[in-house]
PDB file of C-alpha atoms and ligand atoms in Angstrom:
ATOM      1  CA  UNK A   1       0.000   0.000   0.000  1.00 92.00           C
ATOM      2  CA  UNK A   2       2.766   2.445   0.775  1.00 94.00           C
ATOM      3  CA  UNK A   3       5.167   1.392  -1.954  1.00 93.00           C
ATOM      4  CA  UNK A   4       6.218   4.485  -3.909  1.00 93.00           C
ATOM      5  CA  UNK A   5       7.558   3.050  -7.148  1.00 94.00           C
ATOM      6  CA  UNK A   6       6.702   0.119  -9.365  1.00 94.00           C
ATOM      7  CA  UNK A   7       8.999  -1.642 -11.805  1.00 97.00           C
ATOM      8  CA  UNK A   8       7.137  -2.959 -14.809  1.00 97.00           C
ATOM      9  CA  UNK A   9       7.972  -4.710 -18.060  1.00 98.00           C
ATOM     10  CA  UNK A  10       6.771  -1.629 -19.927  1.00 98.00           C
ATOM     11  CA  UNK A  11       9.812   0.243 -18.546  1.00 98.00           C
ATOM     12  CA  UNK A  12      12.343  -1.948 -20.312  1.00 98.00           C
ATOM     13  CA  UNK A  13      14.438  -1.598 -23.448  1.00 98.00           C
ATOM     14  CA  UNK A  14      16.468  -4.704 -24.281  1.00 98.00           C
ATOM     15  CA  UNK A  15      19.860  -4.168 -26.002  1.00 98.00           C
ATOM     16  CA  UNK A  16      20.857  -6.927 -28.477  1.00 98.00           C
ATOM     17  CA  UNK A  17      24.138  -7.640 -30.269  1.00 98.00           C
ATOM     18  CA  UNK A  18      23.787  -8.600 -33.920  1.00 98.00           C
ATOM     19  CA  UNK A  19      26.331 -10.528 -35.995  1.00 97.00           C
ATOM     20  CA  UNK A  20      26.521 -12.045 -39.470  1.00 96.00           C
ATOM     21  CA  UNK A  21      25.551 -15.601 -40.345  1.00 97.00           C
ATOM     22  CA  UNK A  22      22.492 -17.647 -39.527  1.00 97.00           C
ATOM     23  CA  UNK A  23      21.385 -19.815 -36.636  1.00 98.00           C
ATOM     24  CA  UNK A  24      24.123 -18.352 -34.442  1.00 97.00           C
ATOM     25  CA  UNK A  25      24.023 -17.469 -30.739  1.00 98.00           C
ATOM     26  CA  UNK A  26      27.631 -16.769 -29.843  1.00 97.00           C
ATOM     27  CA  UNK A  27      28.308 -16.253 -26.123  1.00 96.00           C
ATOM     28  CA  UNK A  28      30.131 -13.090 -25.023  1.00 96.00           C
ATOM     29  CA  UNK A  29      32.584 -14.173 -22.284  1.00 94.00           C
ATOM     30  CA  UNK A  30      32.566 -10.851 -20.393  1.00 95.00           C
ATOM     31  CA  UNK A  31      28.728 -10.762 -20.396  1.00 96.00           C
ATOM     32  CA  UNK A  32      27.555 -14.158 -19.099  1.00 96.00           C
ATOM     33  CA  UNK A  33      24.073 -14.954 -20.442  1.00 96.00           C
ATOM     34  CA  UNK A  34      24.311 -12.486 -23.361  1.00 98.00           C
ATOM     35  CA  UNK A  35      24.991 -13.711 -26.918  1.00 97.00           C
ATOM     36  CA  UNK A  36      25.805 -12.175 -30.261  1.00 97.00           C
ATOM     37  CA  UNK A  37      22.889 -13.182 -32.481  1.00 98.00           C
ATOM     38  CA  UNK A  38      22.673 -13.662 -36.227  1.00 98.00           C
ATOM     39  CA  UNK A  39      19.822 -11.741 -37.885  1.00 98.00           C
ATOM     40  CA  UNK A  40      17.407 -14.714 -37.800  1.00 98.00           C
ATOM     41  CA  UNK A  41      18.130 -15.247 -34.091  1.00 98.00           C
ATOM     42  CA  UNK A  42      17.691 -11.503 -33.490  1.00 98.00           C
ATOM     43  CA  UNK A  43      14.214 -11.827 -35.001  1.00 98.00           C
ATOM     44  CA  UNK A  44      13.537 -14.680 -32.567  1.00 98.00           C
ATOM     45  CA  UNK A  45      14.714 -12.499 -29.684  1.00 98.00           C
ATOM     46  CA  UNK A  46      12.356  -9.752 -30.897  1.00 98.00           C
ATOM     47  CA  UNK A  47       9.510 -12.299 -30.866  1.00 98.00           C
ATOM     48  CA  UNK A  48      10.466 -13.279 -27.303  1.00 98.00           C
ATOM     49  CA  UNK A  49      10.527  -9.611 -26.287  1.00 98.00           C
ATOM     50  CA  UNK A  50       7.078  -9.041 -27.792  1.00 98.00           C
ATOM     51  CA  UNK A  51       5.644 -12.130 -26.112  1.00 98.00           C
ATOM     52  CA  UNK A  52       7.021 -10.969 -22.741  1.00 98.00           C
ATOM     53  CA  UNK A  53       5.587  -7.459 -23.213  1.00 98.00           C
ATOM     54  CA  UNK A  54       8.961  -5.696 -23.546  1.00 98.00           C
ATOM     55  CA  UNK A  55       8.112  -2.607 -25.643  1.00 98.00           C
ATOM     56  CA  UNK A  56      11.460  -1.984 -27.348  1.00 98.00           C
ATOM     57  CA  UNK A  57      14.739  -3.578 -28.334  1.00 98.00           C
ATOM     58  CA  UNK A  58      17.971  -1.789 -29.230  1.00 98.00           C
ATOM     59  CA  UNK A  59      20.426  -3.096 -31.837  1.00 98.00           C
ATOM     60  CA  UNK A  60      24.231  -3.018 -31.727  1.00 97.00           C
ATOM     61  CA  UNK A  61      26.211  -4.537 -34.617  1.00 97.00           C
ATOM     62  CA  UNK A  62      29.306  -6.693 -34.309  1.00 96.00           C
ATOM     63  CA  UNK A  63      30.950  -5.564 -37.521  1.00 94.00           C
ATOM     64  CA  UNK A  64      33.441  -7.639 -39.491  1.00 92.00           C
ATOM     65  CA  UNK A  65      36.900  -6.041 -39.085  1.00 93.00           C
ATOM     66  CA  UNK A  66      37.275  -6.006 -42.898  1.00 95.00           C
ATOM     67  CA  UNK A  67      34.361  -3.516 -43.143  1.00 96.00           C
ATOM     68  CA  UNK A  68      35.943  -0.969 -40.798  1.00 95.00           C
ATOM     69  CA  UNK A  69      37.490   2.048 -42.533  1.00 96.00           C
ATOM     70  CA  UNK A  70      38.839   5.510 -41.735  1.00 96.00           C
ATOM     71  CA  UNK A  71      35.752   7.079 -43.395  1.00 97.00           C
ATOM     72  CA  UNK A  72      33.258   4.679 -41.683  1.00 97.00           C
ATOM     73  CA  UNK A  73      31.273   4.281 -44.949  1.00 98.00           C
ATOM     74  CA  UNK A  74      29.629   1.037 -43.792  1.00 98.00           C
ATOM     75  CA  UNK A  75      27.670   3.123 -41.246  1.00 98.00           C
ATOM     76  CA  UNK A  76      25.256   4.372 -43.940  1.00 98.00           C
ATOM     77  CA  UNK A  77      25.188   1.258 -46.114  1.00 98.00           C
ATOM     78  CA  UNK A  78      21.457   0.436 -46.398  1.00 98.00           C
ATOM     79  CA  UNK A  79      22.461  -3.248 -46.397  1.00 98.00           C
ATOM     80  CA  UNK A  80      24.650  -3.150 -43.294  1.00 98.00           C
ATOM     81  CA  UNK A  81      23.954  -5.555 -40.457  1.00 98.00           C
ATOM     82  CA  UNK A  82      21.827  -3.151 -38.417  1.00 98.00           C
ATOM     83  CA  UNK A  83      19.662  -2.122 -41.373  1.00 98.00           C
ATOM     84  CA  UNK A  84      19.137  -5.731 -42.477  1.00 98.00           C
ATOM     85  CA  UNK A  85      18.160  -6.651 -38.920  1.00 98.00           C
ATOM     86  CA  UNK A  86      15.706  -3.725 -38.658  1.00 98.00           C
ATOM     87  CA  UNK A  87      13.916  -4.828 -41.855  1.00 98.00           C
ATOM     88  CA  UNK A  88      13.776  -8.458 -40.784  1.00 98.00           C
ATOM     89  CA  UNK A  89      12.408  -7.576 -37.336  1.00 98.00           C
ATOM     90  CA  UNK A  90       9.854  -5.107 -38.673  1.00 98.00           C
ATOM     91  CA  UNK A  91       8.608  -7.712 -41.170  1.00 98.00           C
ATOM     92  CA  UNK A  92       8.221 -10.422 -38.506  1.00 98.00           C
ATOM     93  CA  UNK A  93       7.316  -8.467 -35.344  1.00 98.00           C
ATOM     94  CA  UNK A  94       5.830  -5.147 -36.487  1.00 96.00           C
ATOM     95  CA  UNK A  95       4.663  -4.163 -33.007  1.00 94.00           C
ATOM     96  CA  UNK A  96       8.018  -4.080 -31.276  1.00 98.00           C
ATOM     97  CA  UNK A  97       9.777  -0.715 -31.274  1.00 98.00           C
ATOM     98  CA  UNK A  98      13.254  -0.942 -32.772  1.00 98.00           C
ATOM     99  CA  UNK A  99      15.901   1.420 -31.450  1.00 98.00           C
ATOM    100  CA  UNK A 100      19.291   1.856 -33.101  1.00 98.00           C
ATOM    101  CA  UNK A 101      22.666   3.186 -32.075  1.00 98.00           C
ATOM    102  CA  UNK A 102      23.822   6.230 -34.029  1.00 98.00           C
ATOM    103  CA  UNK A 103      27.613   6.409 -33.672  1.00 97.00           C
ATOM    104  CA  UNK A 104      30.535   5.503 -35.897  1.00 97.00           C
ATOM    105  CA  UNK A 105      32.494   3.206 -33.547  1.00 95.00           C
ATOM    106  CA  UNK A 106      31.377  -0.163 -35.005  1.00 94.00           C
ATOM    107  CA  UNK A 107      32.541   0.939 -38.465  1.00 95.00           C
ATOM    108  CA  UNK A 108      35.627   2.924 -37.496  1.00 95.00           C
ATOM    109  CA  UNK A 109      39.099   1.483 -37.955  1.00 94.00           C
ATOM    110  CA  UNK A 110      40.077   3.679 -34.960  1.00 93.00           C
ATOM    111  CA  UNK A 111      37.234   2.411 -32.736  1.00 92.00           C
ATOM    112  CA  UNK A 112      36.105   5.984 -31.987  1.00 95.00           C
ATOM    113  CA  UNK A 113      32.533   7.279 -32.196  1.00 95.00           C
ATOM    114  CA  UNK A 114      33.692  10.075 -34.485  1.00 96.00           C
ATOM    115  CA  UNK A 115      35.914  10.445 -37.551  1.00 96.00           C
ATOM    116  CA  UNK A 116      39.571  10.691 -36.599  1.00 96.00           C
ATOM    117  CA  UNK A 117      42.088  13.011 -38.265  1.00 95.00           C
ATOM    118  CA  UNK A 118      45.677  11.838 -38.949  1.00 92.00           C
ATOM    119  CA  UNK A 119      46.943  13.533 -35.793  1.00 92.00           C
ATOM    120  CA  UNK A 120      44.308  11.803 -33.644  1.00 92.00           C
ATOM    121  CA  UNK A 121      41.849  14.715 -33.286  1.00 94.00           C
ATOM    122  CA  UNK A 122      38.145  13.765 -33.444  1.00 96.00           C
ATOM    123  CA  UNK A 123      36.411  15.745 -36.201  1.00 97.00           C
ATOM    124  CA  UNK A 124      33.148  16.958 -34.678  1.00 97.00           C
ATOM    125  CA  UNK A 125      31.412  18.645 -37.625  1.00 97.00           C
ATOM    126  CA  UNK A 126      32.395  16.074 -40.256  1.00 97.00           C
ATOM    127  CA  UNK A 127      31.153  13.377 -37.882  1.00 98.00           C
ATOM    128  CA  UNK A 128      27.816  15.132 -37.425  1.00 98.00           C
ATOM    129  CA  UNK A 129      27.264  15.055 -41.216  1.00 98.00           C
ATOM    130  CA  UNK A 130      28.095  11.355 -41.293  1.00 98.00           C
ATOM    131  CA  UNK A 131      25.746  10.648 -38.370  1.00 98.00           C
ATOM    132  CA  UNK A 132      22.852  12.425 -40.105  1.00 98.00           C
ATOM    133  CA  UNK A 133      23.386  10.191 -43.160  1.00 98.00           C
ATOM    134  CA  UNK A 134      23.563   7.116 -40.977  1.00 98.00           C
ATOM    135  CA  UNK A 135      20.409   8.082 -39.057  1.00 98.00           C
ATOM    136  CA  UNK A 136      18.447   8.671 -42.250  1.00 98.00           C
ATOM    137  CA  UNK A 137      19.322   5.234 -43.624  1.00 98.00           C
ATOM    138  CA  UNK A 138      18.226   3.640 -40.323  1.00 98.00           C
ATOM    139  CA  UNK A 139      14.933   5.544 -40.445  1.00 98.00           C
ATOM    140  CA  UNK A 140      14.422   4.368 -44.029  1.00 98.00           C
ATOM    141  CA  UNK A 141      15.022   0.773 -42.907  1.00 98.00           C
ATOM    142  CA  UNK A 142      12.192   1.206 -40.377  1.00 98.00           C
ATOM    143  CA  UNK A 143      13.821   2.216 -37.070  1.00 98.00           C
ATOM    144  CA  UNK A 144      11.343   3.723 -34.594  1.00 98.00           C
ATOM    145  CA  UNK A 145      13.793   5.285 -32.138  1.00 98.00           C
ATOM    146  CA  UNK A 146      17.240   6.618 -33.008  1.00 98.00           C
ATOM    147  CA  UNK A 147      19.801   6.640 -30.222  1.00 98.00           C
ATOM    148  CA  UNK A 148      22.710   8.986 -30.960  1.00 98.00           C
ATOM    149  CA  UNK A 149      25.364   7.700 -28.534  1.00 96.00           C
ATOM    150  CA  UNK A 150      28.330   9.529 -30.025  1.00 96.00           C
ATOM    151  CA  UNK A 151      28.332  12.739 -27.907  1.00 95.00           C
ATOM    152  CA  UNK A 152      29.382  15.045 -30.780  1.00 96.00           C
ATOM    153  CA  UNK A 153      28.156  18.630 -30.461  1.00 97.00           C
ATOM    154  CA  UNK A 154      25.185  19.577 -32.637  1.00 97.00           C
ATOM    155  CA  UNK A 155      24.219  16.096 -33.790  1.00 98.00           C
ATOM    156  CA  UNK A 156      20.664  16.108 -32.463  1.00 98.00           C
ATOM    157  CA  UNK A 157      19.716  19.171 -34.514  1.00 98.00           C
ATOM    158  CA  UNK A 158      21.418  17.791 -37.622  1.00 98.00           C
ATOM    159  CA  UNK A 159      19.677  14.409 -37.300  1.00 98.00           C
ATOM    160  CA  UNK A 160      16.299  16.034 -36.620  1.00 98.00           C
ATOM    161  CA  UNK A 161      16.684  18.272 -39.711  1.00 98.00           C
ATOM    162  CA  UNK A 162      17.698  15.344 -41.876  1.00 98.00           C
ATOM    163  CA  UNK A 163      14.648  13.361 -40.699  1.00 98.00           C
ATOM    164  CA  UNK A 164      12.263  16.273 -41.248  1.00 97.00           C
ATOM    165  CA  UNK A 165      13.603  17.035 -44.731  1.00 97.00           C
ATOM    166  CA  UNK A 166      13.102  13.417 -45.737  1.00 98.00           C
ATOM    167  CA  UNK A 167       9.558  13.277 -44.340  1.00 97.00           C
ATOM    168  CA  UNK A 168      10.321  10.986 -41.371  1.00 97.00           C
ATOM    169  CA  UNK A 169       7.998  12.664 -38.918  1.00 93.00           C
ATOM    170  CA  UNK A 170       7.328   9.704 -36.658  1.00 94.00           C
ATOM    171  CA  UNK A 171      10.853   8.704 -35.766  1.00 98.00           C
ATOM    172  CA  UNK A 172      11.807   9.493 -32.170  1.00 98.00           C
ATOM    173  CA  UNK A 173      15.236  10.582 -30.978  1.00 98.00           C
ATOM    174  CA  UNK A 174      16.424   9.233 -27.640  1.00 98.00           C
ATOM    175  CA  UNK A 175      19.589  11.218 -27.065  1.00 98.00           C
ATOM    176  CA  UNK A 176      22.464   9.781 -25.075  1.00 97.00           C
ATOM    177  CA  UNK A 177      22.659  13.280 -23.616  1.00 96.00           C
ATOM    178  CA  UNK A 178      24.648  12.655 -20.434  1.00 97.00           C
ATOM    179  CA  UNK A 179      27.107   9.952 -21.394  1.00 97.00           C
ATOM    180  CA  UNK A 180      30.197   9.652 -19.271  1.00 98.00           C
ATOM    181  CA  UNK A 181      33.681   8.439 -20.252  1.00 97.00           C
ATOM    182  CA  UNK A 182      33.336   5.217 -18.278  1.00 96.00           C
ATOM    183  CA  UNK A 183      35.255   2.077 -17.415  1.00 95.00           C
ATOM    184  CA  UNK A 184      31.893   0.301 -17.253  1.00 97.00           C
ATOM    185  CA  UNK A 185      31.698   0.023 -21.075  1.00 95.00           C
ATOM    186  CA  UNK A 186      34.500  -2.557 -21.170  1.00 93.00           C
ATOM    187  CA  UNK A 187      32.408  -5.697 -21.804  1.00 95.00           C
ATOM    188  CA  UNK A 188      30.356  -3.862 -24.472  1.00 94.00           C
ATOM    189  CA  UNK A 189      33.503  -3.034 -26.403  1.00 89.00           C
ATOM    190  CA  UNK A 190      34.344  -6.765 -26.343  1.00 87.00           C
ATOM    191  CA  UNK A 191      30.810  -7.546 -27.486  1.00 88.00           C
ATOM    192  CA  UNK A 192      30.957  -5.293 -30.551  1.00 88.00           C
ATOM    193  CA  UNK A 193      34.607  -6.108 -31.282  1.00 83.00           C
ATOM    194  CA  UNK A 194      35.831  -2.535 -30.663  1.00 77.00           C
ATOM    195  CA  UNK A 195      38.236  -3.071 -27.753  1.00 73.00           C
ATOM    196  CA  UNK A 196      41.190  -3.987 -29.968  1.00 73.00           C
ATOM    197  CA  UNK A 197      40.655  -1.094 -32.356  1.00 75.00           C
ATOM    198  CA  UNK A 198      40.257   1.754 -29.866  1.00 85.00           C
ATOM    199  CA  UNK A 199      43.332   3.934 -29.588  1.00 82.00           C
ATOM    200  CA  UNK A 200      43.352   6.310 -26.638  1.00 86.00           C
ATOM    201  CA  UNK A 201      40.136   7.133 -24.809  1.00 91.00           C
ATOM    202  CA  UNK A 202      36.843   8.935 -25.456  1.00 95.00           C
ATOM    203  CA  UNK A 203      37.382  11.742 -22.963  1.00 95.00           C
ATOM    204  CA  UNK A 204      37.339  14.541 -25.542  1.00 94.00           C
ATOM    205  CA  UNK A 205      33.654  13.865 -26.297  1.00 95.00           C
ATOM    206  CA  UNK A 206      32.258  11.814 -23.404  1.00 96.00           C
ATOM    207  CA  UNK A 207      31.717  13.483 -20.018  1.00 97.00           C
ATOM    208  CA  UNK A 208      33.997  13.692 -17.016  1.00 98.00           C
ATOM    209  CA  UNK A 209      32.568  11.548 -14.170  1.00 98.00           C
ATOM    210  CA  UNK A 210      33.219  14.468 -11.814  1.00 98.00           C
ATOM    211  CA  UNK A 211      30.651  16.683 -13.591  1.00 98.00           C
ATOM    212  CA  UNK A 212      26.978  17.169 -12.890  1.00 98.00           C
ATOM    213  CA  UNK A 213      26.067  20.764 -13.901  1.00 98.00           C
ATOM    214  CA  UNK A 214      27.436  20.005 -17.356  1.00 98.00           C
ATOM    215  CA  UNK A 215      24.807  17.278 -17.745  1.00 98.00           C
ATOM    216  CA  UNK A 216      22.083  19.903 -17.309  1.00 98.00           C
ATOM    217  CA  UNK A 217      23.604  22.080 -20.024  1.00 98.00           C
ATOM    218  CA  UNK A 218      23.947  19.157 -22.434  1.00 98.00           C
ATOM    219  CA  UNK A 219      20.385  17.995 -21.881  1.00 98.00           C
ATOM    220  CA  UNK A 220      18.992  21.520 -22.297  1.00 98.00           C
ATOM    221  CA  UNK A 221      20.827  21.733 -25.608  1.00 98.00           C
ATOM    222  CA  UNK A 222      19.701  18.327 -26.873  1.00 98.00           C
ATOM    223  CA  UNK A 223      16.061  19.009 -25.986  1.00 98.00           C
ATOM    224  CA  UNK A 224      16.187  22.371 -27.745  1.00 98.00           C
ATOM    225  CA  UNK A 225      17.674  20.694 -30.829  1.00 98.00           C
ATOM    226  CA  UNK A 226      14.771  18.254 -31.016  1.00 97.00           C
ATOM    227  CA  UNK A 227      15.445  15.253 -28.776  1.00 98.00           C
ATOM    228  CA  UNK A 228      12.219  13.548 -27.629  1.00 98.00           C
ATOM    229  CA  UNK A 229      13.800  11.607 -24.788  1.00 98.00           C
ATOM    230  CA  UNK A 230      17.089  11.721 -22.914  1.00 98.00           C
ATOM    231  CA  UNK A 231      19.432   9.153 -21.441  1.00 98.00           C
ATOM    232  CA  UNK A 232      21.972   8.957 -18.651  1.00 98.00           C
ATOM    233  CA  UNK A 233      24.771   6.448 -19.108  1.00 98.00           C
ATOM    234  CA  UNK A 234      26.102   4.481 -17.248  1.00 98.00           C
ATOM    235  CA  UNK A 235      23.294   4.072 -14.761  1.00 98.00           C
ATOM    236  CA  UNK A 236      24.130   3.021 -11.238  1.00 97.00           C
ATOM    237  CA  UNK A 237      27.071   5.389 -10.541  1.00 98.00           C
ATOM    238  CA  UNK A 238      24.979   8.294 -11.931  1.00 98.00           C
ATOM    239  CA  UNK A 239      21.600   8.041 -10.195  1.00 98.00           C
ATOM    240  CA  UNK A 240      22.058  11.596  -8.889  1.00 98.00           C
ATOM    241  CA  UNK A 241      22.227  12.786 -12.508  1.00 98.00           C
ATOM    242  CA  UNK A 242      18.981  10.952 -13.365  1.00 98.00           C
ATOM    243  CA  UNK A 243      17.236  12.688 -10.479  1.00 98.00           C
ATOM    244  CA  UNK A 244      18.612  16.155 -11.313  1.00 98.00           C
ATOM    245  CA  UNK A 245      17.629  15.837 -14.981  1.00 98.00           C
ATOM    246  CA  UNK A 246      14.137  14.561 -14.259  1.00 98.00           C
ATOM    247  CA  UNK A 247      13.533  17.356 -11.750  1.00 98.00           C
ATOM    248  CA  UNK A 248      14.949  20.053 -14.038  1.00 98.00           C
ATOM    249  CA  UNK A 249      13.314  19.079 -17.348  1.00 98.00           C
ATOM    250  CA  UNK A 250      10.562  16.546 -16.724  1.00 98.00           C
ATOM    251  CA  UNK A 251      11.406  14.987 -20.097  1.00 98.00           C
ATOM    252  CA  UNK A 252      11.133  11.227 -20.648  1.00 98.00           C
ATOM    253  CA  UNK A 253      14.341  10.105 -18.948  1.00 98.00           C
ATOM    254  CA  UNK A 254      16.099   6.779 -19.400  1.00 98.00           C
ATOM    255  CA  UNK A 255      19.135   5.215 -17.807  1.00 98.00           C
ATOM    256  CA  UNK A 256      21.399   2.700 -19.493  1.00 98.00           C
ATOM    257  CA  UNK A 257      22.446  -0.031 -17.090  1.00 98.00           C
ATOM    258  CA  UNK A 258      25.572  -0.729 -19.107  1.00 98.00           C
ATOM    259  CA  UNK A 259      27.570  -3.863 -19.811  1.00 98.00           C
ATOM    260  CA  UNK A 260      29.954  -3.443 -16.860  1.00 98.00           C
ATOM    261  CA  UNK A 261      27.080  -3.009 -14.411  1.00 98.00           C
ATOM    262  CA  UNK A 262      25.450  -6.136 -15.816  1.00 98.00           C
ATOM    263  CA  UNK A 263      28.753  -8.046 -15.647  1.00 98.00           C
ATOM    264  CA  UNK A 264      29.303  -7.065 -12.007  1.00 98.00           C
ATOM    265  CA  UNK A 265      25.923  -8.373 -10.910  1.00 98.00           C
ATOM    266  CA  UNK A 266      26.013 -11.514 -13.086  1.00 98.00           C
ATOM    267  CA  UNK A 267      29.644 -12.260 -12.271  1.00 97.00           C
ATOM    268  CA  UNK A 268      29.160 -11.957  -8.512  1.00 97.00           C
ATOM    269  CA  UNK A 269      25.943 -13.974  -8.660  1.00 98.00           C
ATOM    270  CA  UNK A 270      27.643 -16.778 -10.618  1.00 97.00           C
ATOM    271  CA  UNK A 271      30.219 -17.035  -7.846  1.00 97.00           C
ATOM    272  CA  UNK A 272      27.485 -17.156  -5.229  1.00 98.00           C
ATOM    273  CA  UNK A 273      28.631 -13.866  -3.707  1.00 98.00           C
ATOM    274  CA  UNK A 274      25.268 -12.124  -4.075  1.00 98.00           C
ATOM    275  CA  UNK A 275      21.687 -13.152  -4.787  1.00 98.00           C
ATOM    276  CA  UNK A 276      21.595 -12.305  -8.505  1.00 98.00           C
ATOM    277  CA  UNK A 277      17.820 -12.081  -8.857  1.00 97.00           C
ATOM    278  CA  UNK A 278      17.380  -9.758  -5.905  1.00 98.00           C
ATOM    279  CA  UNK A 279      20.348  -7.608  -6.938  1.00 98.00           C
ATOM    280  CA  UNK A 280      18.882  -7.311 -10.455  1.00 98.00           C
ATOM    281  CA  UNK A 281      15.488  -6.120  -9.200  1.00 98.00           C
ATOM    282  CA  UNK A 282      17.019  -3.815  -6.586  1.00 98.00           C
ATOM    283  CA  UNK A 283      19.307  -2.201  -9.170  1.00 98.00           C
ATOM    284  CA  UNK A 284      16.363  -1.619 -11.515  1.00 98.00           C
ATOM    285  CA  UNK A 285      13.928  -0.206  -8.954  1.00 98.00           C
ATOM    286  CA  UNK A 286      16.741   2.211  -8.013  1.00 98.00           C
ATOM    287  CA  UNK A 287      16.422   3.775 -11.461  1.00 98.00           C
ATOM    288  CA  UNK A 288      12.678   4.247 -11.003  1.00 98.00           C
ATOM    289  CA  UNK A 289      13.262   5.824  -7.572  1.00 98.00           C
ATOM    290  CA  UNK A 290      15.839   8.175  -9.145  1.00 98.00           C
ATOM    291  CA  UNK A 291      13.158   9.460 -11.534  1.00 98.00           C
ATOM    292  CA  UNK A 292      13.742   7.357 -14.642  1.00 98.00           C
ATOM    293  CA  UNK A 293      10.839   6.464 -16.900  1.00 98.00           C
ATOM    294  CA  UNK A 294      12.632   3.475 -18.324  1.00 98.00           C
ATOM    295  CA  UNK A 295      15.852   1.483 -18.355  1.00 98.00           C
ATOM    296  CA  UNK A 296      18.002  -0.057 -21.060  1.00 98.00           C
ATOM    297  CA  UNK A 297      19.137  -3.311 -19.495  1.00 98.00           C
ATOM    298  CA  UNK A 298      20.591  -6.645 -20.556  1.00 98.00           C
ATOM    299  CA  UNK A 299      18.432  -8.115 -17.775  1.00 98.00           C
ATOM    300  CA  UNK A 300      15.244  -7.176 -19.681  1.00 98.00           C
ATOM    301  CA  UNK A 301      14.063 -10.719 -20.537  1.00 98.00           C
ATOM    302  CA  UNK A 302      15.005 -12.085 -17.089  1.00 98.00           C
ATOM    303  CA  UNK A 303      13.202  -9.363 -15.199  1.00 98.00           C
ATOM    304  CA  UNK A 304      10.196  -9.537 -17.554  1.00 98.00           C
ATOM    305  CA  UNK A 305       9.896 -13.284 -16.841  1.00 98.00           C
ATOM    306  CA  UNK A 306      10.207 -12.641 -13.128  1.00 97.00           C
ATOM    307  CA  UNK A 307       7.528  -9.926 -13.194  1.00 96.00           C
ATOM    308  CA  UNK A 308       5.284 -12.264 -15.171  1.00 95.00           C
ATOM    309  CA  UNK A 309       5.541 -14.694 -12.272  1.00 91.00           C
ATOM    310  CA  UNK A 310       7.805 -17.269 -13.866  1.00 70.00           C
TER     311      UNK A 310
HETATM  312  C1  LIG E   1      29.292   3.533 -28.406  1.00 95.89           C
HETATM  313  C2  LIG E   1      28.470   2.882 -27.349  1.00 95.89           C
HETATM  314  C3  LIG E   1      28.999   2.346 -26.175  1.00 95.89           C
HETATM  315  C4  LIG E   1      27.933   1.774 -25.478  1.00 95.89           C
HETATM  316  C5  LIG E   1      26.778   1.977 -26.233  1.00 95.89           C
HETATM  317  N1  LIG E   1      27.121   2.689 -27.383  1.00 95.89           N
HETATM  318  C6  LIG E   1      30.396   2.238 -25.702  1.00 95.89           C
HETATM  319  C7  LIG E   1      31.312   3.369 -25.794  1.00 95.89           C
HETATM  320  O1  LIG E   1      30.929   4.537 -25.737  1.00 95.89           O
HETATM  321  O2  LIG E   1      32.503   3.082 -25.938  1.00 95.89           O
HETATM  322  C8  LIG E   1      28.079   1.062 -24.175  1.00 95.89           C
HETATM  323  C9  LIG E   1      26.965   0.203 -23.716  1.00 95.89           C
HETATM  324  C10 LIG E   1      27.337  -0.756 -22.647  1.00 95.89           C
HETATM  325  O3  LIG E   1      28.446  -0.715 -22.071  1.00 95.89           O
HETATM  326  O4  LIG E   1      26.498  -1.609 -22.338  1.00 95.89           O
HETATM  327  N2  LIG E   1      28.665   4.241 -29.362  1.00 95.89           N
END
């Protein structure tokens, strides 16, 4: 009767890793219980999500190293892995919302989210143009929600303009607005095959973990440029940011419980050091308490099954 917050399946977005081939579920060692899925298996996962009542899935491609270039051209290939997966999912499970990642890192020989100049500088404005192209191709493939995770300046406005000019009025933008330069992305970089490629760090475009006021400025900017929803990433070390953003803007606010957070809970649970199920639910209700409307989490199918009573 006096419980203040409720966690429900409708709050969940399930991130999936897509790879080439068929009939493949390839385990990711640093993310126990998470697999890289071929497109047909991704469609099956989308069917599972729909049957559990999970409203949205989010796709991340594991790109063949041979397709990675300095110019990241594969990012806007209409036939790239992500775009093929979107079409296949939309044909088989039209009711699930498909979210994509808009960033160049899976296609970049340097492993960075932006284009890299010879001397190592990240080229903000050139990257923004590339991201708008990439976003448009994803919208054409049928994506419902675009998730720019690159942290370049000005990309939300550029993507919104590109969508409007092409008549894509119903595509939502969920901006990774407050994304920190974090050690907790380690397992994800293994999952998408970017750990080997990345030279240096992402600190010139991702946020300093010491900053909080900056998050308010970045979110204000992204909302004014046309973001529909905002995200804080990682989640658990940044619950104060979720609360400040929700209080300041009232916009639909999401947290990304990232790969390292997932790995910590799963890894400790596998060793019997914590009760994995309870830790999963406790970590997720924490996001609701901090003001989040929803959570991107690799636990999505597990928690949905639990909430369904099985
Ligand atoms: C990169 C991207 C990252 C994640 C989502 N998109 C990693 C990074 O910024 O290096 C991390 C997600 C996770 O750790 O689960 N565009």
